[in-house]
């Protein structure tokens, strides 16, 4: 069996077009994706809810209102937790499985939500934010890998992007919740506390779902893995998928060693894959997306709209565009391709950030609520419209598919940690930098970073649309050692050794 006839490869599906699956063709896979994607919902809700809650936390705690640093810490302490959760989440995934990692994330997130809702002062609130961040960090590693490993290759991009849709849906939901509780006593406590509900729902649904079939194969639990795969593929393709996984696992077992963090940097092809994956995650954050989501109500107020409720309403529209754009991305990522989608997204992001910068440069105190205030809001909306279909889902999708099985958990965790570290840097410094050099210059810096991202994607990120995991591994070997290098597929090697 060659690379061209591996189950799920383009050559295989050309030979057997009746075995090709579409996004909606298997309700079981779609249901599994949605339940796993609740982890993305938690991620998105936490990202969005703090932006509105912060407006009311400042009203309740004067010390917060008087300190930009304390405001940034309340926002970013969840990112510190997420950074630690993501770093440990890769190891937890590989050691205990995707299912147990998800259940652990739900428990920790729920505990954090309860602590936040009951916080008597800003410092206990910060503790709750840290716990919530731990849960979100673990989930951010687990959900894309779990979905990718259960997905047919021809729809893997769309299914993993569904997790990103859940993230953006969570952000939209958070703004709805923020608006719903603006007139309720204890506003921000309700906003933060209700985030425990989806975590509890996912916990109980996840108890009914199986472990990832690829992880089960890796742990030599083949009967369970085949039982899961039989719910995903028809009998003809099932046999081919099982043969492929068996042969690949045999090869993995022969060369198996305990993978440590430093091993990622010792093997050239893994190092190149990690550079591409971690770089995408870093640029996703440094081009400003979570600055826009965390601080969109604050940015709207900076633009001259001083009412808390109006700021939240305009931010709700931005969040709705984010979710709608991700739906577009789910379709485009498996048709247009990951790389083209990322590049077109970045070009639009650059234009949008320049518009935002211009709006803030041109604004004067006399123009509040005038044309430049609306221009800033339009710039925000355009930014989301370009970012959401491309640089939203592409980094998570690419990172779920570019690493070999034995490195997938640890590399996924490391690249997610890069995402959270980048997120932390941006969230912790945005308001301070904006106060120091002006909001307009801050957005111009982000536009410059987006330009660097265009160069990075062009040079380092390969196209992985429709490729099997083995075909992707082949790409990195060829990049590492040249096209003449003997990059025999894992499957062929496994067949020869059996």
mmCIF file of C-alpha atoms in Angstrom, residues 7 31 56 107 115 130 256 298 314 422 424 465-466 469 488:
data_model
loop_
_atom_site.group_PDB
_atom_site.id
_atom_site.type_symbol
_atom_site.label_atom_id
_atom_site.label_comp_id
_atom_site.label_asym_id
_atom_site.label_seq_id
_atom_site.Cartn_x
_atom_site.Cartn_y
_atom_site.Cartn_z
ATOM 1 C CA UNK A 7 -7.350 5.332 3.559
ATOM 2 C CA UNK A 31 -22.283 14.745 17.731
ATOM 3 C CA UNK A 56 -19.103 46.297 36.470
ATOM 4 C CA UNK A 107 -14.059 19.829 37.018
ATOM 5 C CA UNK A 115 -14.919 30.859 43.194
ATOM 6 C CA UNK A 130 -6.603 31.261 37.484
ATOM 7 C CA UNK A 256 8.704 3.815 20.494
ATOM 8 C CA UNK A 298 -13.477 49.253 26.233
ATOM 9 C CA UNK A 314 -21.987 46.974 19.786
ATOM 10 C CA UNK A 422 1.250 35.243 23.436
ATOM 11 C CA UNK A 424 -1.058 36.776 28.033
ATOM 12 C CA UNK A 465 -5.871 20.152 3.018
ATOM 13 C CA UNK A 466 -7.209 16.612 2.588
ATOM 14 C CA UNK A 469 -1.513 12.081 8.958
ATOM 15 C CA UNK A 488 9.234 5.571 3.035
#
